Every structure is written in C-alpha cells, then in structure tokens.
C-alpha cells in the first residue's frame, strides 16, 4: 500500500515546489514551440491558441514522468534539482526481539520490500508468521545516517492465529541507512522498532541481488 511521506528541511522540504515550477516552465516552452511550429507549417496562426490547453496537458504528463521515472534518473535529477534519496529495493532480514517480559527471541527471518516514487512510498515486511506494512513515513538526515521513520501495522498469518507468542500489533520502526560521502549505502541496513505491546527489537537487513528482487516481484 503506497502512501505519501514527508521530509525535513535538511532534505529540502521545499524541493517539490521548485521542481514543479521547472516542469511548468519546460511545459510552457514545449507547448509554445509546438504551437508556433504548427502555425508555421499550416500558415494558420490561430494554431497558437492551442498553447494554453496544450501547456496543461504537457505539464500533467511531465509531472507523471517525474513521479515515476525521471526522479530516479541521474541527469534529470541534476537538471530538476532533486536530492530526495531513492531507497527502492528488497532486503533479506533477520529479526531480534525482546519481549516485554524480558525474554530475548531471535532467528525469525523475512523479506523487506520498499516501493518508492517521488511522492509516495510503501514498505512491506513478510515473514512466515506475520505480514507488516507501513501506514506513514518521514525522512530525516543525521550526521551518518539517513533515517526513514515509519509507522506500521503487523497482521498474523492464518496458521498462527492461535499462537499465543504472536500478536497483531502496531508499531514504529526506523529504517537507518548508512551514509558514505553523502551517498546512501543500501547494502546493509538496521531497522530498530518498538510495538504497542511494549516489545522492542531490531531487524538486520542485507540487500538482495537484482535477479532475486525480480524473482520476488514475479511471485
């Protein structure tokens, strides 16, 4: 489930407005040029009247391209001034949990998937016992880590509904991405979390190879 996310000022919270201004300017130039070219080819200068509605159409197409594709491209990011981190990917995860009675549990494993566009994101974590998904997210940047703080909902898989050690719950997790010279290192990520059942823990993630990510996407 994709939802919107927000960023702090270090990550240029006003970036979206500046990018949309640039998309609008480029759309105006493209539609104006097309209107002028059409008028020159047809000798009908009333063709320039299409400029206004054409600008709107080109702008909407441009925003859609930025939303899903251009924001990830190196050169278009540079031109548009996009600095928002791209953390799309899949990771294998090992969970360590400390229950509220102090018992320490580890060894459960799963796969975490992050699907991100320019303005939306969705994080899912699947194990053989639970299925978790994000409901809200917020990017911040520290001295050595990019941190995606997320609220999530975890549901218990049907075969484990009667297991007293597993409960559906809500919680908060922090997807902590190491920064190397200002760039995100997504190879290994730690995700500390706590739940509304007063349990705490950490998920140790290792990035899956692209072919394994594609295999998961086809399932």
PDB file of C-alpha atoms in Angstrom:
ATOM      1  CA  UNK A   1       0.000   0.000   0.000  1.00  0.00           C
ATOM      2  CA  UNK A   2       1.576   3.275  -1.114  1.00  0.00           C
ATOM      3  CA  UNK A   3       1.135   6.433   0.940  1.00  0.00           C
ATOM      4  CA  UNK A   4       2.650   9.906   0.979  1.00  0.00           C
ATOM      5  CA  UNK A   5       5.723  10.725   3.040  1.00  0.00           C
ATOM      6  CA  UNK A   6       7.371  13.909   4.266  1.00  0.00           C
ATOM      7  CA  UNK A   7      10.963  15.142   4.618  1.00  0.00           C
ATOM      8  CA  UNK A   8      12.769  17.513   6.958  1.00  0.00           C
ATOM      9  CA  UNK A   9      14.464  20.759   5.898  1.00  0.00           C
ATOM     10  CA  UNK A  10      17.905  19.173   5.594  1.00  0.00           C
ATOM     11  CA  UNK A  11      16.482  17.124   2.734  1.00  0.00           C
ATOM     12  CA  UNK A  12      14.945  20.257   1.157  1.00  0.00           C
ATOM     13  CA  UNK A  13      11.306  20.130   2.189  1.00  0.00           C
ATOM     14  CA  UNK A  14      10.566  22.853  -0.425  1.00  0.00           C
ATOM     15  CA  UNK A  15      12.167  20.851  -3.219  1.00  0.00           C
ATOM     16  CA  UNK A  16       8.873  19.640  -4.665  1.00  0.00           C
ATOM     17  CA  UNK A  17       7.603  23.173  -5.289  1.00  0.00           C
ATOM     18  CA  UNK A  18      10.826  24.164  -7.074  1.00  0.00           C
ATOM     19  CA  UNK A  19      10.729  21.045  -9.240  1.00  0.00           C
ATOM     20  CA  UNK A  20       7.093  21.673 -10.203  1.00  0.00           C
ATOM     21  CA  UNK A  21       7.993  25.249 -11.206  1.00  0.00           C
ATOM     22  CA  UNK A  22      10.680  23.876 -13.527  1.00  0.00           C
ATOM     23  CA  UNK A  23       8.279  21.313 -15.006  1.00  0.00           C
ATOM     24  CA  UNK A  24       5.753  24.106 -15.619  1.00  0.00           C
ATOM     25  CA  UNK A  25       8.405  26.287 -17.318  1.00  0.00           C
ATOM     26  CA  UNK A  26       9.568  23.457 -19.577  1.00  0.00           C
ATOM     27  CA  UNK A  27       5.936  22.593 -20.409  1.00  0.00           C
ATOM     28  CA  UNK A  28       5.269  26.194 -21.430  1.00  0.00           C
ATOM     29  CA  UNK A  29       8.312  26.251 -23.719  1.00  0.00           C
ATOM     30  CA  UNK A  30       7.411  22.917 -25.336  1.00  0.00           C
ATOM     31  CA  UNK A  31       3.756  23.781 -25.962  1.00  0.00           C
ATOM     32  CA  UNK A  32       4.631  27.282 -27.195  1.00  0.00           C
ATOM     33  CA  UNK A  33       7.184  25.868 -29.614  1.00  0.00           C
ATOM     34  CA  UNK A  34       4.738  23.254 -30.873  1.00  0.00           C
ATOM     35  CA  UNK A  35       2.029  25.892 -31.378  1.00  0.00           C
ATOM     36  CA  UNK A  36       4.421  28.142 -33.304  1.00  0.00           C
ATOM     37  CA  UNK A  37       5.664  25.244 -35.432  1.00  0.00           C
ATOM     38  CA  UNK A  38       2.127  24.135 -36.239  1.00  0.00           C
ATOM     39  CA  UNK A  39       1.192  27.704 -37.207  1.00  0.00           C
ATOM     40  CA  UNK A  40       4.247  27.987 -39.475  1.00  0.00           C
ATOM     41  CA  UNK A  41       3.563  24.636 -41.169  1.00  0.00           C
ATOM     42  CA  UNK A  42      -0.137  25.310 -41.747  1.00  0.00           C
ATOM     43  CA  UNK A  43       0.024  29.103 -42.204  1.00  0.00           C
ATOM     44  CA  UNK A  44      -2.779  29.249 -39.666  1.00  0.00           C
ATOM     45  CA  UNK A  45      -1.569  31.341 -36.797  1.00  0.00           C
ATOM     46  CA  UNK A  46      -4.716  30.673 -34.852  1.00  0.00           C
ATOM     47  CA  UNK A  47      -2.994  27.412 -34.018  1.00  0.00           C
ATOM     48  CA  UNK A  48      -1.196  29.359 -31.300  1.00  0.00           C
ATOM     49  CA  UNK A  49      -4.497  29.308 -29.418  1.00  0.00           C
ATOM     50  CA  UNK A  50      -3.841  25.676 -28.534  1.00  0.00           C
ATOM     51  CA  UNK A  51      -0.861  26.755 -26.456  1.00  0.00           C
ATOM     52  CA  UNK A  52      -2.754  27.199 -23.172  1.00  0.00           C
ATOM     53  CA  UNK A  53      -4.587  23.838 -23.110  1.00  0.00           C
ATOM     54  CA  UNK A  54      -1.511  22.109 -24.551  1.00  0.00           C
ATOM     55  CA  UNK A  55       0.620  23.519 -21.716  1.00  0.00           C
ATOM     56  CA  UNK A  56      -1.692  21.947 -19.149  1.00  0.00           C
ATOM     57  CA  UNK A  57      -1.563  18.563 -20.889  1.00  0.00           C
ATOM     58  CA  UNK A  58       2.222  18.647 -21.267  1.00  0.00           C
ATOM     59  CA  UNK A  59       2.581  19.738 -17.632  1.00  0.00           C
ATOM     60  CA  UNK A  60       0.448  16.850 -16.338  1.00  0.00           C
ATOM     61  CA  UNK A  61       2.412  14.386 -18.462  1.00  0.00           C
ATOM     62  CA  UNK A  62       5.661  15.891 -17.188  1.00  0.00           C
ATOM     63  CA  UNK A  63       4.608  15.579 -13.544  1.00  0.00           C
ATOM     64  CA  UNK A  64       3.670  11.924 -14.111  1.00  0.00           C
ATOM     65  CA  UNK A  65       7.054  11.231 -15.730  1.00  0.00           C
ATOM     66  CA  UNK A  66       8.869  12.871 -12.811  1.00  0.00           C
ATOM     67  CA  UNK A  67       6.726  10.993 -10.280  1.00  0.00           C
ATOM     68  CA  UNK A  68       7.525   7.523 -11.615  1.00  0.00           C
ATOM     69  CA  UNK A  69      10.698   7.740 -13.698  1.00  0.00           C
ATOM     70  CA  UNK A  70      12.665  10.985 -14.055  1.00  0.00           C
ATOM     71  CA  UNK A  71      13.217  11.495 -10.305  1.00  0.00           C
ATOM     72  CA  UNK A  72      15.416   8.361 -10.328  1.00  0.00           C
ATOM     73  CA  UNK A  73      17.495   9.303 -13.393  1.00  0.00           C
ATOM     74  CA  UNK A  74      20.907  10.817 -12.667  1.00  0.00           C
ATOM     75  CA  UNK A  75      20.752  13.572 -15.309  1.00  0.00           C
ATOM     76  CA  UNK A  76      17.130  14.588 -14.819  1.00  0.00           C
ATOM     77  CA  UNK A  77      17.722  14.723 -11.030  1.00  0.00           C
ATOM     78  CA  UNK A  78      20.606  17.113 -11.687  1.00  0.00           C
ATOM     79  CA  UNK A  79      18.566  19.301 -14.056  1.00  0.00           C
ATOM     80  CA  UNK A  80      15.469  19.403 -11.852  1.00  0.00           C
ATOM     81  CA  UNK A  81      17.425  19.768  -8.601  1.00  0.00           C
ATOM     82  CA  UNK A  82      16.087  16.597  -6.978  1.00  0.00           C
ATOM     83  CA  UNK A  83      18.044  15.448  -3.927  1.00  0.00           C
ATOM     84  CA  UNK A  84      15.418  13.118  -2.424  1.00  0.00           C
ATOM     85  CA  UNK A  85      17.038   9.714  -1.739  1.00  0.00           C
ATOM     86  CA  UNK A  86      15.948   6.716  -3.782  1.00  0.00           C
ATOM     87  CA  UNK A  87      15.743   3.674  -1.482  1.00  0.00           C
ATOM     88  CA  UNK A  88      13.761   1.280  -3.676  1.00  0.00           C
ATOM     89  CA  UNK A  89      14.750  -2.354  -3.212  1.00  0.00           C
ATOM     90  CA  UNK A  90      14.402  -5.699  -1.446  1.00  0.00           C
ATOM     91  CA  UNK A  91      16.329  -6.966   1.577  1.00  0.00           C
ATOM     92  CA  UNK A  92      16.500 -10.255   3.448  1.00  0.00           C
ATOM     93  CA  UNK A  93      16.028  -9.671   7.153  1.00  0.00           C
ATOM     94  CA  UNK A  94      16.842 -11.403  10.451  1.00  0.00           C
ATOM     95  CA  UNK A  95      14.801 -10.329  13.482  1.00  0.00           C
ATOM     96  CA  UNK A  96      15.916  -9.978  17.088  1.00  0.00           C
ATOM     97  CA  UNK A  97      13.086  -9.261  19.556  1.00  0.00           C
ATOM     98  CA  UNK A  98      12.966  -8.516  23.281  1.00  0.00           C
ATOM     99  CA  UNK A  99       9.520  -9.187  24.713  1.00  0.00           C
ATOM    100  CA  UNK A 100       8.057  -7.076  27.484  1.00  0.00           C
ATOM    101  CA  UNK A 101       8.786  -9.863  29.998  1.00  0.00           C
ATOM    102  CA  UNK A 102      12.475  -9.569  29.098  1.00  0.00           C
ATOM    103  CA  UNK A 103      12.691 -12.778  27.055  1.00  0.00           C
ATOM    104  CA  UNK A 104      15.042 -12.435  24.086  1.00  0.00           C
ATOM    105  CA  UNK A 105      13.994 -14.100  20.802  1.00  0.00           C
ATOM    106  CA  UNK A 106      15.969 -14.227  17.569  1.00  0.00           C
ATOM    107  CA  UNK A 107      16.199 -16.227  14.387  1.00  0.00           C
ATOM    108  CA  UNK A 108      12.951 -15.370  12.602  1.00  0.00           C
ATOM    109  CA  UNK A 109      13.602 -14.195   9.046  1.00  0.00           C
ATOM    110  CA  UNK A 110      11.738 -12.410   6.285  1.00  0.00           C
ATOM    111  CA  UNK A 111      11.940 -10.117   3.265  1.00  0.00           C
ATOM    112  CA  UNK A 112      11.506  -6.348   3.347  1.00  0.00           C
ATOM    113  CA  UNK A 113      10.432  -4.509   0.198  1.00  0.00           C
ATOM    114  CA  UNK A 114      10.476  -0.752  -0.343  1.00  0.00           C
ATOM    115  CA  UNK A 115       8.497   0.657  -3.287  1.00  0.00           C
ATOM    116  CA  UNK A 116       9.043   4.412  -3.665  1.00  0.00           C
ATOM    117  CA  UNK A 117       8.002   7.097  -6.136  1.00  0.00           C
ATOM    118  CA  UNK A 118       8.772  10.814  -5.983  1.00  0.00           C
ATOM    119  CA  UNK A 119       5.893  11.485  -3.565  1.00  0.00           C
ATOM    120  CA  UNK A 120       4.740   8.098  -2.250  1.00  0.00           C
ATOM    121  CA  UNK A 121       6.277   5.093  -0.540  1.00  0.00           C
ATOM    122  CA  UNK A 122       5.251   1.682   0.701  1.00  0.00           C
ATOM    123  CA  UNK A 123       7.250  -0.663   2.942  1.00  0.00           C
ATOM    124  CA  UNK A 124       6.311  -4.307   3.497  1.00  0.00           C
ATOM    125  CA  UNK A 125       7.970  -6.976   5.620  1.00  0.00           C
ATOM    126  CA  UNK A 126       6.896 -10.578   5.120  1.00  0.00           C
ATOM    127  CA  UNK A 127       7.820 -13.497   7.367  1.00  0.00           C
ATOM    128  CA  UNK A 128       6.278 -16.951   7.589  1.00  0.00           C
ATOM    129  CA  UNK A 129       4.300 -15.776  10.630  1.00  0.00           C
ATOM    130  CA  UNK A 130       3.425 -12.109  10.036  1.00  0.00           C
ATOM    131  CA  UNK A 131       2.801  -9.582   7.301  1.00  0.00           C
ATOM    132  CA  UNK A 132       3.652  -5.943   8.059  1.00  0.00           C
ATOM    133  CA  UNK A 133       3.050  -2.803   6.017  1.00  0.00           C
ATOM    134  CA  UNK A 134       3.761   0.881   6.563  1.00  0.00           C
ATOM    135  CA  UNK A 135       0.974   3.404   7.159  1.00  0.00           C
ATOM    136  CA  UNK A 136       3.068   6.600   7.378  1.00  0.00           C
ATOM    137  CA  UNK A 137       6.690   7.681   6.887  1.00  0.00           C
ATOM    138  CA  UNK A 138       9.049  10.606   7.466  1.00  0.00           C
ATOM    139  CA  UNK A 139      12.619  11.125   6.146  1.00  0.00           C
ATOM    140  CA  UNK A 140      15.297  12.796   8.274  1.00  0.00           C
ATOM    141  CA  UNK A 141      19.045  13.043   7.789  1.00  0.00           C
ATOM    142  CA  UNK A 142      21.643  12.829  10.538  1.00  0.00           C
ATOM    143  CA  UNK A 143      25.420  13.078  10.546  1.00  0.00           C
ATOM    144  CA  UNK A 144      26.000   9.481   9.464  1.00  0.00           C
ATOM    145  CA  UNK A 145      22.580   8.035   8.608  1.00  0.00           C
ATOM    146  CA  UNK A 146      19.522   8.713   6.516  1.00  0.00           C
ATOM    147  CA  UNK A 147      16.561   7.720   8.691  1.00  0.00           C
ATOM    148  CA  UNK A 148      13.124   6.748   7.439  1.00  0.00           C
ATOM    149  CA  UNK A 149      10.807   6.681  10.457  1.00  0.00           C
ATOM    150  CA  UNK A 150       7.673   4.684   9.719  1.00  0.00           C
ATOM    151  CA  UNK A 151       4.506   3.648  11.451  1.00  0.00           C
ATOM    152  CA  UNK A 152       3.343   0.174  10.565  1.00  0.00           C
ATOM    153  CA  UNK A 153       0.621  -2.424  11.050  1.00  0.00           C
ATOM    154  CA  UNK A 154       1.507  -6.106  11.509  1.00  0.00           C
ATOM    155  CA  UNK A 155      -1.022  -8.878  10.878  1.00  0.00           C
ATOM    156  CA  UNK A 156      -0.629 -12.528  11.881  1.00  0.00           C
ATOM    157  CA  UNK A 157      -0.664 -15.184   9.155  1.00  0.00           C
ATOM    158  CA  UNK A 158      -3.690 -17.503   9.389  1.00  0.00           C
ATOM    159  CA  UNK A 159      -1.802 -20.680  10.502  1.00  0.00           C
ATOM    160  CA  UNK A 160      -0.524 -18.778  13.556  1.00  0.00           C
ATOM    161  CA  UNK A 161      -3.762 -17.149  14.744  1.00  0.00           C
ATOM    162  CA  UNK A 162      -3.830 -19.443  17.818  1.00  0.00           C
ATOM    163  CA  UNK A 163      -0.166 -18.909  18.680  1.00  0.00           C
ATOM    164  CA  UNK A 164      -0.022 -17.003  21.992  1.00  0.00           C
ATOM    165  CA  UNK A 165       3.503 -15.783  21.237  1.00  0.00           C
ATOM    166  CA  UNK A 166       2.444 -13.928  18.077  1.00  0.00           C
ATOM    167  CA  UNK A 167       0.077 -10.950  18.083  1.00  0.00           C
ATOM    168  CA  UNK A 168      -1.213  -8.485  15.554  1.00  0.00           C
ATOM    169  CA  UNK A 169       0.113  -5.074  16.522  1.00  0.00           C
ATOM    170  CA  UNK A 170       1.005  -1.553  15.503  1.00  0.00           C
ATOM    171  CA  UNK A 171       4.453  -0.097  15.912  1.00  0.00           C
ATOM    172  CA  UNK A 172       7.146   2.353  14.882  1.00  0.00           C
ATOM    173  CA  UNK A 173      10.373   1.438  13.075  1.00  0.00           C
ATOM    174  CA  UNK A 174      13.408   3.400  11.911  1.00  0.00           C
ATOM    175  CA  UNK A 175      14.979   2.370   8.588  1.00  0.00           C
ATOM    176  CA  UNK A 176      18.564   3.565   9.225  1.00  0.00           C
ATOM    177  CA  UNK A 177      20.619   3.833   6.026  1.00  0.00           C
ATOM    178  CA  UNK A 178      24.383   4.474   6.450  1.00  0.00           C
ATOM    179  CA  UNK A 179      25.754   7.472   4.526  1.00  0.00           C
ATOM    180  CA  UNK A 180      29.102   7.215   2.732  1.00  0.00           C
ATOM    181  CA  UNK A 181      30.333  10.593   1.461  1.00  0.00           C
ATOM    182  CA  UNK A 182      26.762  11.794   1.324  1.00  0.00           C
ATOM    183  CA  UNK A 183      25.540   8.744  -0.626  1.00  0.00           C
ATOM    184  CA  UNK A 184      23.203   6.057   0.733  1.00  0.00           C
ATOM    185  CA  UNK A 185      24.785   2.637   1.341  1.00  0.00           C
ATOM    186  CA  UNK A 186      21.831   0.265   0.993  1.00  0.00           C
ATOM    187  CA  UNK A 187      23.840  -2.967   1.203  1.00  0.00           C
ATOM    188  CA  UNK A 188      23.201  -3.458   4.934  1.00  0.00           C
ATOM    189  CA  UNK A 189      20.530  -1.619   6.916  1.00  0.00           C
ATOM    190  CA  UNK A 190      19.451  -1.837  10.551  1.00  0.00           C
ATOM    191  CA  UNK A 191      15.802  -1.282  11.494  1.00  0.00           C
ATOM    192  CA  UNK A 192      15.158  -0.857  15.242  1.00  0.00           C
ATOM    193  CA  UNK A 193      11.472  -0.980  16.184  1.00  0.00           C
ATOM    194  CA  UNK A 194       9.062  -0.980  19.085  1.00  0.00           C
ATOM    195  CA  UNK A 195       5.430  -2.070  19.281  1.00  0.00           C
ATOM    196  CA  UNK A 196       2.246  -1.124  21.117  1.00  0.00           C
ATOM    197  CA  UNK A 197       2.717  -4.392  23.074  1.00  0.00           C
ATOM    198  CA  UNK A 198       5.878  -2.870  24.596  1.00  0.00           C
ATOM    199  CA  UNK A 199       8.174  -5.151  22.655  1.00  0.00           C
ATOM    200  CA  UNK A 200      11.399  -3.851  21.135  1.00  0.00           C
ATOM    201  CA  UNK A 201      13.766  -5.298  18.594  1.00  0.00           C
ATOM    202  CA  UNK A 202      15.926  -4.816  15.555  1.00  0.00           C
ATOM    203  CA  UNK A 203      15.825  -6.182  12.004  1.00  0.00           C
ATOM    204  CA  UNK A 204      19.186  -6.746  10.310  1.00  0.00           C
ATOM    205  CA  UNK A 205      18.766  -6.314   6.547  1.00  0.00           C
ATOM    206  CA  UNK A 206      21.019  -7.383   3.685  1.00  0.00           C
ATOM    207  CA  UNK A 207      20.300  -6.166   0.149  1.00  0.00           C
ATOM    208  CA  UNK A 208      19.183  -8.841  -2.286  1.00  0.00           C
ATOM    209  CA  UNK A 209      20.791  -9.103  -5.709  1.00  0.00           C
ATOM    210  CA  UNK A 210      18.698  -7.648  -8.595  1.00  0.00           C
ATOM    211  CA  UNK A 211      17.888 -11.098 -10.028  1.00  0.00           C
ATOM    212  CA  UNK A 212      16.492 -12.203  -6.656  1.00  0.00           C
ATOM    213  CA  UNK A 213      14.472  -8.972  -6.403  1.00  0.00           C
ATOM    214  CA  UNK A 214      12.985  -9.662  -9.842  1.00  0.00           C
ATOM    215  CA  UNK A 215      12.162 -13.229  -8.867  1.00  0.00           C
ATOM    216  CA  UNK A 216      10.278 -11.972  -5.804  1.00  0.00           C
ATOM    217  CA  UNK A 217       8.425  -9.422  -7.941  1.00  0.00           C
ATOM    218  CA  UNK A 218       7.132 -12.174 -10.233  1.00  0.00           C
ATOM    219  CA  UNK A 219       5.598 -14.164  -7.379  1.00  0.00           C
TER     220      UNK A 219
END
